[in-house]
XYZ file of C-alpha atoms in Angstrom:
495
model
C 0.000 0.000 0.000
C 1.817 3.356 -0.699
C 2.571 5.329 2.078
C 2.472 9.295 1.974
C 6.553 9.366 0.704
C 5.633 7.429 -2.693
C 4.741 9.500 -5.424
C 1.944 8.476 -8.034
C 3.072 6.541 -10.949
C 2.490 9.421 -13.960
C 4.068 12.744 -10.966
C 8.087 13.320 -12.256
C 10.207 12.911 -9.594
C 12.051 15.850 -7.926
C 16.089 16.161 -9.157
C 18.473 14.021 -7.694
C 20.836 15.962 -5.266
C 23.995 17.241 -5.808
C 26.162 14.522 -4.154
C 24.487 11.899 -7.076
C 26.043 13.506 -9.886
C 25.097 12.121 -13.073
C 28.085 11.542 -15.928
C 29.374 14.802 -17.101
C 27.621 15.949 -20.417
C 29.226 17.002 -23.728
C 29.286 20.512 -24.143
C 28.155 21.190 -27.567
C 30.288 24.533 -29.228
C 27.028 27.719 -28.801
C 25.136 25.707 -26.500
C 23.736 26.015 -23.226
C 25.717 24.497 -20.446
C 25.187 21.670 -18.597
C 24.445 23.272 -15.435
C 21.440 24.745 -17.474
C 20.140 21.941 -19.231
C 17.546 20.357 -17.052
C 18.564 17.043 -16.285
C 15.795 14.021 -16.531
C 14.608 12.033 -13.842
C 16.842 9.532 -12.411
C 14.709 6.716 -13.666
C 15.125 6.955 -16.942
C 19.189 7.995 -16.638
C 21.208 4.645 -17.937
C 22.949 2.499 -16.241
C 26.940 3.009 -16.263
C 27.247 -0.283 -17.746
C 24.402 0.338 -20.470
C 25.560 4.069 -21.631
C 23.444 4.670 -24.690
C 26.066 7.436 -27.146
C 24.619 10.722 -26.582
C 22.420 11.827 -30.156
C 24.826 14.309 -31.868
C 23.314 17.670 -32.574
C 23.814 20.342 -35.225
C 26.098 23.090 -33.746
C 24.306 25.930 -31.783
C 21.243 24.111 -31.245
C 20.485 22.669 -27.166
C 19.849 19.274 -26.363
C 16.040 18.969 -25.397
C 15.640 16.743 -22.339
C 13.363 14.103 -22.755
C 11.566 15.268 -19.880
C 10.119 18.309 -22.240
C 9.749 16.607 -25.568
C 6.318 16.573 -26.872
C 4.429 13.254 -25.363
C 2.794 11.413 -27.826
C -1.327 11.555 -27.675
C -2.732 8.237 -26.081
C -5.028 6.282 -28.391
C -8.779 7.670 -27.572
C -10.305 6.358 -24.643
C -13.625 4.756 -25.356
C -16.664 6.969 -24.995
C -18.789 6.429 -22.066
C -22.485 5.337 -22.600
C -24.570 8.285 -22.514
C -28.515 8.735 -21.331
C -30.714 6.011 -20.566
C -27.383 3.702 -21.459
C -25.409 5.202 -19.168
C -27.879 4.263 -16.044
C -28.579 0.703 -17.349
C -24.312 0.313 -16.862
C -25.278 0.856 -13.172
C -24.863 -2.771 -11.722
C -27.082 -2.370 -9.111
C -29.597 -0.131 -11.082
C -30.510 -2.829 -13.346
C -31.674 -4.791 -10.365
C -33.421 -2.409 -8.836
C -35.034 -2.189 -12.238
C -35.448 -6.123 -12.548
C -37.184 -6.031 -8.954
C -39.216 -3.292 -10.029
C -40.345 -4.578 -12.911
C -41.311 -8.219 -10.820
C -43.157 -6.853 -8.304
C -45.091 -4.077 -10.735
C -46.510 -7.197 -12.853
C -47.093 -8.929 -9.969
C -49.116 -6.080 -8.561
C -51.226 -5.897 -11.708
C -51.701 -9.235 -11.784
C -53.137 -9.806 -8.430
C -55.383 -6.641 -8.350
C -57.333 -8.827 -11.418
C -57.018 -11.996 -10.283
C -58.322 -10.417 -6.588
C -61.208 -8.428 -7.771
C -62.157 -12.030 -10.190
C -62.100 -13.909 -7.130
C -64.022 -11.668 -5.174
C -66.868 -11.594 -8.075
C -66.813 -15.245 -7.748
C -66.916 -15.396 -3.841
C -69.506 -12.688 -3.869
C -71.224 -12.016 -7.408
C -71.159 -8.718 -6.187
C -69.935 -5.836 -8.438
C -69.757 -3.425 -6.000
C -66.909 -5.540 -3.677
C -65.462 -6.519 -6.916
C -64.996 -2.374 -7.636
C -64.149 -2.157 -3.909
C -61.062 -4.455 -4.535
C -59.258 -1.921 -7.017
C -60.824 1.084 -4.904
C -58.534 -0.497 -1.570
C -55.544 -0.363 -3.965
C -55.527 3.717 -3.884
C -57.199 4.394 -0.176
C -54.314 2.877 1.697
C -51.412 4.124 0.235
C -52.171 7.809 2.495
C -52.812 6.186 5.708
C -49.290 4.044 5.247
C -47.350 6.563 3.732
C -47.988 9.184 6.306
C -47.888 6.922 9.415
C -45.009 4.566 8.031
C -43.024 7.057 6.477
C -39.938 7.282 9.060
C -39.172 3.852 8.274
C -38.065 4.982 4.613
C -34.727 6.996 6.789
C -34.964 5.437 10.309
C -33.600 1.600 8.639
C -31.139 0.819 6.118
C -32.732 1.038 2.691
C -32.116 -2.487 1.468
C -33.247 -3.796 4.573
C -36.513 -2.008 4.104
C -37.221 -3.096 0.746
C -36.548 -6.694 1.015
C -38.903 -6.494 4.393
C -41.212 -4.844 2.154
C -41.363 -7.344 -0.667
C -41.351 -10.381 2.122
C -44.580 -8.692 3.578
C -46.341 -8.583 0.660
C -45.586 -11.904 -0.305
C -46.678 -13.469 3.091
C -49.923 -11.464 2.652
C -50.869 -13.036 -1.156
C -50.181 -16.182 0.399
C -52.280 -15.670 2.674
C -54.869 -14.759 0.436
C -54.550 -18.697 -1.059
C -55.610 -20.165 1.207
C -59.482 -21.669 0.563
C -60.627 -20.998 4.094
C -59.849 -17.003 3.934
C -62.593 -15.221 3.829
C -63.863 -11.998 1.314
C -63.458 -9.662 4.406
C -59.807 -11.207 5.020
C -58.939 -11.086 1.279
C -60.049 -7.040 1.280
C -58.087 -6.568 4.641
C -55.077 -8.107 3.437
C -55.182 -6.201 0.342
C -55.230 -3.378 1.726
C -52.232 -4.187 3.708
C -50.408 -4.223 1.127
C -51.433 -1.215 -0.365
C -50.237 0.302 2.926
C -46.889 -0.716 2.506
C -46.495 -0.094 -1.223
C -45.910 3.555 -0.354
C -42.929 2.980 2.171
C -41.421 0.782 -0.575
C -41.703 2.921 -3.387
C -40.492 6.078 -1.337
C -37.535 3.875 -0.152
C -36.778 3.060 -3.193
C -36.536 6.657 -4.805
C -34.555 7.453 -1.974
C -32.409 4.989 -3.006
C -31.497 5.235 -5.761
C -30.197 9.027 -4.933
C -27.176 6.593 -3.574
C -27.061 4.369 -6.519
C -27.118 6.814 -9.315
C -26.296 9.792 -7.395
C -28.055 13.167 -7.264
C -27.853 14.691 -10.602
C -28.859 13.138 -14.716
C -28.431 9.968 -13.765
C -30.816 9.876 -10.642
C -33.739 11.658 -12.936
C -33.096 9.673 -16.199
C -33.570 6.203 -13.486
C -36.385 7.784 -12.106
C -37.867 7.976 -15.553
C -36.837 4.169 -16.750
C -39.091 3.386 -13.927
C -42.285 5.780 -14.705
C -41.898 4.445 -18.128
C -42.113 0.513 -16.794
C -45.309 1.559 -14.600
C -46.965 3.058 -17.476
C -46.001 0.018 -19.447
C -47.215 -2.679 -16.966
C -50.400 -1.099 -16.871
C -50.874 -2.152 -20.665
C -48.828 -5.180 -20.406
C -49.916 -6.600 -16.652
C -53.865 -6.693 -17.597
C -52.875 -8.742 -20.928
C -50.846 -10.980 -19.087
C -53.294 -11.424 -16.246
C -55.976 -12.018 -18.797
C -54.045 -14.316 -20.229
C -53.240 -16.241 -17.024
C -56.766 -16.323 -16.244
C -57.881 -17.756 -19.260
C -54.986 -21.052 -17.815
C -54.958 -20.607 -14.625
C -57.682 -19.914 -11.544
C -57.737 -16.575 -9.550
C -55.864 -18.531 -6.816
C -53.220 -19.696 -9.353
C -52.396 -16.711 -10.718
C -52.355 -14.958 -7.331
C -49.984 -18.063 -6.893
C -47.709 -15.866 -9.626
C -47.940 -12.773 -7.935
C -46.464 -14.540 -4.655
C -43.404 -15.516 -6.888
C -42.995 -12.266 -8.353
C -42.447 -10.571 -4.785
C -40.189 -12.908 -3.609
C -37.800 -12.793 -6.833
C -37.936 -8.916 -6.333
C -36.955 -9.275 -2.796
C -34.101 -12.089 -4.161
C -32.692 -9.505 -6.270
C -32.851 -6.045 -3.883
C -31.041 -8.499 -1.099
C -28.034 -9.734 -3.407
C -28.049 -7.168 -6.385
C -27.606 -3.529 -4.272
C -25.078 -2.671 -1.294
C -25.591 -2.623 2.346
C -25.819 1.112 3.266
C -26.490 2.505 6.319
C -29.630 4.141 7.322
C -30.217 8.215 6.725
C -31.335 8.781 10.038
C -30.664 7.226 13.006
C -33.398 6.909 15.914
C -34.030 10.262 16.860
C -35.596 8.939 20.627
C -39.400 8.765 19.465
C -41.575 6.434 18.117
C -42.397 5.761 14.366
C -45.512 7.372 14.823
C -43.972 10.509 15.517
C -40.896 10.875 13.498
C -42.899 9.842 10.405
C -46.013 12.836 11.561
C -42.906 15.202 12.390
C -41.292 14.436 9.135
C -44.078 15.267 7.087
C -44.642 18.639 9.223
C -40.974 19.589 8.369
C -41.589 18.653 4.601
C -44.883 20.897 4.289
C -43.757 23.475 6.253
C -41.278 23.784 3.265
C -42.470 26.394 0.767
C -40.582 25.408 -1.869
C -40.877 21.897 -1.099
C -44.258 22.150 -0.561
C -44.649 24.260 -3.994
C -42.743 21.305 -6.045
C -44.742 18.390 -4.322
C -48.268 20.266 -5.509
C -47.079 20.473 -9.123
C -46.557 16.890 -8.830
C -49.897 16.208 -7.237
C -51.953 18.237 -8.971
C -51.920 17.959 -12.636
C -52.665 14.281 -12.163
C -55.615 14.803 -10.178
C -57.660 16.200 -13.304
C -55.992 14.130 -15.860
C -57.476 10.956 -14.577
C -60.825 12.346 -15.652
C -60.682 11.332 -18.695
C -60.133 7.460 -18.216
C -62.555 7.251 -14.931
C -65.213 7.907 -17.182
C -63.630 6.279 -20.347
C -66.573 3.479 -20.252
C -69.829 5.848 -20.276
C -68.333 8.395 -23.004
C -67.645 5.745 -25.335
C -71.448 4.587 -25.015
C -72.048 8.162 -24.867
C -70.451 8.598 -28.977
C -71.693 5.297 -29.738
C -68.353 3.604 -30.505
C -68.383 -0.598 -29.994
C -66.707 -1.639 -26.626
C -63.163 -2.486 -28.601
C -62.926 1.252 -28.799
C -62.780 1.612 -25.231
C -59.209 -0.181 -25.121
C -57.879 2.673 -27.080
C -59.382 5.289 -25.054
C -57.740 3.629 -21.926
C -54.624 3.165 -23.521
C -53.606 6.567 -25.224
C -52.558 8.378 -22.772
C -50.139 5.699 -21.605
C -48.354 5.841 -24.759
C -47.877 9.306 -24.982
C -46.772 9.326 -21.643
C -44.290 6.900 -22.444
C -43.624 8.361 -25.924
C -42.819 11.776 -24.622
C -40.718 10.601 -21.436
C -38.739 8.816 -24.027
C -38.516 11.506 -26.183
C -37.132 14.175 -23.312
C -35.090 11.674 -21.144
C -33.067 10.710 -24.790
C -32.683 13.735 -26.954
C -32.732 16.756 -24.489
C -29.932 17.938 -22.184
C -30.394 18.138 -18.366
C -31.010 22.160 -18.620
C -33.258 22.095 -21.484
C -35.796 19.215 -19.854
C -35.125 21.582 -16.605
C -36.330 24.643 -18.668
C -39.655 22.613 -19.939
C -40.943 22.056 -16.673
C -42.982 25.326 -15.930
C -44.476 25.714 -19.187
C -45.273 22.114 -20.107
C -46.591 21.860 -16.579
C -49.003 24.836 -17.318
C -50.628 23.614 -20.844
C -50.325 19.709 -20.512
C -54.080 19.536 -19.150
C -55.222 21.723 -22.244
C -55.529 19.401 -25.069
C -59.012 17.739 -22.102
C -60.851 20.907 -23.412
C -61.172 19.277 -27.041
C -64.164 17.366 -25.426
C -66.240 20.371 -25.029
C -67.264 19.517 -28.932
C -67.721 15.890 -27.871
C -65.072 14.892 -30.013
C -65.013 11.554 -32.037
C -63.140 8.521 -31.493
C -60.088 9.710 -33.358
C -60.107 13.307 -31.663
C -60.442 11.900 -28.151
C -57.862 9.494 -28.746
C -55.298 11.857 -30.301
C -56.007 14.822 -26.961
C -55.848 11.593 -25.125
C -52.232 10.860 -26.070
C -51.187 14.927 -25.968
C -52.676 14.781 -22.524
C -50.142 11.916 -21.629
C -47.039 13.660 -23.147
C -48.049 17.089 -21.117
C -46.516 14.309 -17.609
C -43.279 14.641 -19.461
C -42.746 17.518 -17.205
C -41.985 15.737 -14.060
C -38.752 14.592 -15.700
C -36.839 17.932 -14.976
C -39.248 18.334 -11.455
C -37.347 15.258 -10.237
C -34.149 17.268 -10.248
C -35.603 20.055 -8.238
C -37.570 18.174 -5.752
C -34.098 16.146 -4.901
C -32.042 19.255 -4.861
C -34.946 20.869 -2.464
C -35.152 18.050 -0.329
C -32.600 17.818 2.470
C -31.179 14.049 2.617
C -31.979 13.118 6.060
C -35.800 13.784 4.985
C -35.453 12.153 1.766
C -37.040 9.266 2.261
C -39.645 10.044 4.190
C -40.012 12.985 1.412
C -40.513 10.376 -1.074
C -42.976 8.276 0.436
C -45.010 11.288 1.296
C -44.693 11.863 -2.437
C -45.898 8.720 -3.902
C -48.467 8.756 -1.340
C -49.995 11.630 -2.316
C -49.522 11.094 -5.833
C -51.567 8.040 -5.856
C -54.060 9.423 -3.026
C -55.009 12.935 -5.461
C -55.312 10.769 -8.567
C -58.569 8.074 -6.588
C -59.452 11.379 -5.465
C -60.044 12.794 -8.727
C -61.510 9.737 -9.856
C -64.164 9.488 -7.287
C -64.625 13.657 -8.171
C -64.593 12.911 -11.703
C -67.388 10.330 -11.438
C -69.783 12.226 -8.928
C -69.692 15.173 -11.106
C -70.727 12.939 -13.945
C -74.250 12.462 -12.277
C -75.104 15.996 -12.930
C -73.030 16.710 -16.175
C -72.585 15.359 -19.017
C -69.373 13.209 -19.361
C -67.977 15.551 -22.110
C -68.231 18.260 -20.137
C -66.845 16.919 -17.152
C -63.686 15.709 -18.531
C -63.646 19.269 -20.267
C -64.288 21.040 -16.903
C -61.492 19.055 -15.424
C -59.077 20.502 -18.006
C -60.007 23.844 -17.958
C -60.038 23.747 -13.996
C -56.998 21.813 -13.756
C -55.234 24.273 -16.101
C -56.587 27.106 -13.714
C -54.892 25.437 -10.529
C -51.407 24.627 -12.822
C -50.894 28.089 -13.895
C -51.475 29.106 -9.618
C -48.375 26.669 -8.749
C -46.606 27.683 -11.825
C -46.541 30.727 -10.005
C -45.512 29.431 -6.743
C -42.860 27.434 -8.092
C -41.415 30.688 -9.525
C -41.325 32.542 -6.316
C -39.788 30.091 -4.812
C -37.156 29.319 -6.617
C -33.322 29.530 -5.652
C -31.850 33.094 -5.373
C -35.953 34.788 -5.476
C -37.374 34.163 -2.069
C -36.759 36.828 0.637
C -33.299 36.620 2.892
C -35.879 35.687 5.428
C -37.503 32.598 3.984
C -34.228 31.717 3.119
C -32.595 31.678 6.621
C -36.046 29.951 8.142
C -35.513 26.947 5.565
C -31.977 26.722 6.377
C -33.246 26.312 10.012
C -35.656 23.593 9.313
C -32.661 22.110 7.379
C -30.218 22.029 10.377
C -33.156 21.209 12.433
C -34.304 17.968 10.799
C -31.573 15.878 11.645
């Protein structure tokens, strides 16, 4: 191991001292003498029984040392993978994003093969409904209440917990004797801790990837497999179900969460927890956690742009079913009306995470934030099947916004509240959109559905253009020396 004496490999070395005089040099007639001619290292000097003749130069002209001739250019180093590339070479990212993608089919999978069993347990439609319902409902009460877990434990510990829990509670849900009020419980359970896991796992990868492109361009790898498993996962659980009986597919989702846990446990690193235990219980750190994140104005401004916009945007597909019958298109239509704006989502994340540069997706953020509900107006006219499908899909690119908000909700977000932040996120993000949902489909008993999903764009657009403003005031260098100072406080205090 070198010490501090040993110089590196490629520094020169420092001239040998006078007493370790090298053999006296030929003094050429008109040119410099020795004593100022630098000499070369002593690692290169020969050997006194290897003297090489000294190269004979035309009178008048110095001897260059080697030590100053020109070096010769090394060959071109091979150019290092660049965008999504460069965060697939990420060893531990690509399990993270194998786990991910496990436990997200599974996921789908079991919410059909749950509400199918249900239906057959029951024949009731509304429990069936109930069963997706219990998938959004939960995800508030755990990720407020469970939050400090995302920075009290070590991350990898958390998630493979996670993905253990969830595995124990689908097998649960096997067994014959469980009954329909066990199956909902357990299901929401689940849906409880998919919130702490998710948040963990954002939080995460902030260590993996780091904090700057690499961290946003992973975050959006992920988005784009969620958007994709929603049109993949319901073919493939069709398709199982068509084999297989809801019990045996659930059978599949079981697997799925324990090869995710498999792969979290021996494909990412041991690190150690964000925050130790501050003294309190759970409870409380996660409650004064989420205080400390709110009480942010910035970070409170950020986590509302991400909230928001998708509240209104799920108008459109809540009520996908009754304005299809409503234009009088056959029932195959409604596929593409529930699948549009999941490929432009994914189309446009691709798009921006691949051919723009960290400050350009940075400066779409604002103003594709403020016009990406617009295109939901188009069904004032009660558009046709190819109009609604093509506002549909410009609906779904308008989310390619959150790409740069990623970067400024990591860069607002202190690290020892980083996890927690997260899971408050995803929370929220999932809590808003059932929200809107349920809003979207109340206000279709007094309105016609055009005009709702209309209404929701306008509104939404109204409410975007508000945080717009928000986020502007609050960014870096244009809030008041006093705000500043009180969020450095929080800051310091959080720990």
């Amino acid at each position: 191991m070198p010490n501090d004496r040993s110089a590196p490999a490629d520094t020169p070395r420092t001239p040998t001292a006078p007493d370790a005089v090298a053999p006296a040099v030929p003094v050429v007639p008109g040119a410099p003498t020795p004593d100022a001619v630098t000499r070369a290292p002593d690692a290169v000097t020969p050997a006194p029984d290897a003297v090489t003749p000294a190269p004979v130069h035309p009178p008048g002209v110095a001897a260059v040392p080697e030590a100053l001739a020109p070096a010769v250019p090394d060959a071109p180093a091979p150019a290092a993978p660049r965008g999504y590339r460069a965060v697939f070479a990420v060893a531990e990212f690509r399990a993270v994003f194998a786990a991910h993608l496990f436990s997200l089919l599974g996921v789908v999978v079991s919410e059909l093969a749950l509400t199918v069993l249900v239906y057959d347990l029951t024949g009731s439609p509304l429990l069936s409904a109930l069963t997706f319902a219990l998938g959004l409902l939960p995800y508030l009460i755990g990720g407020t209440l469970f939050a400090g877990v995302a920075d009290r434990y070590p991350a990898r510990r958390v998630l493979v917990v996670c993905d253990l829990l969830c595995a124990a509670c689908v097998a649960v849900m096997l067994v014959p004797a469980t009954p329909v009020a066990g199956l909902l419980a357990l299901r929401c359970l689940v849906a409880a801790i998919a919130p702490v896991f998710t948040g963990t796992r954002m939080a995460a990868l902030t260590d993996i990837l780091g904090e700057g492109d690499l961290y946003v361009l992973g975050r959006s790898l992920l988005r784009i497999v969620s958007q994709s498993a929603m049109l993949i996962g319901f073919g493939a659980g069709g398709v199982l179900l068509t084999v297989l009986s809801p019990r045996g597919a659930i059978t599949v989702t079981a697997v799925t969460f324990l090869a995710s846990a498999a792969l979290l446990r021996f494909g990412t690193r041991a690190r150690p927890a964000r925050s130790g235990d501050g003294g309190g219980t759970l409870l409380k750190e996660s409650l004064a956690g989420a205080r400390l994140i709110l009480g942010d104005r910035r970070v409170r401004a950020l986590m509302l742009l991400f909230w928001v916009p998708p509240m209104f945007v799920v108008a459109p597909e809540a009520l996908a079913a009754p304005y299809a019958d409503a234009i009088g298109v056959p029932s195959a239509a409604l596929g593409l009306l529930l699948c549009s704006m999941a490929v432009g989502h994914i189309g446009a994340e691709l798009f921006v995470g691949s051919a723009l540069s960290p400050r350009n997706r940075s400066r779409i953020v604002l103003p594709v934030a403020a016009v990406g509900l617009l295109p939901l107006v188009v069904y004032a006219v009660r558009p046709g099947l190819p109009l609604a499908v093509a506002a549909l899909a410009l609906a779904g690119a308008g989310a390619a916004y959150v790409i740069g908000l990623d970067q400024w909700f990591v860069d607002a977000v202190p690290e020892e509240l980083r996890g927690r932040a997260m899971t408050l996120l995803t929370a929220g993000l999932m809590t808003v959109q059932g929200l809107g949902m349920a809003l979207a489909g109340l206000a279709a008993e007094f309105f016609p559905v055009h005009q709702v999903v209309a209404g929701s764009g306008i509104l939404g657009t109204v409410c975007t253009l508000l945080l717009v403003a928000e986020v502007r005031a609050t960014a870096p260098g244009r809030m008041s020396d006093t705000e500043g100072r009180d969020r450095a406080d929080r800051h310091v205090t959080s720990g």
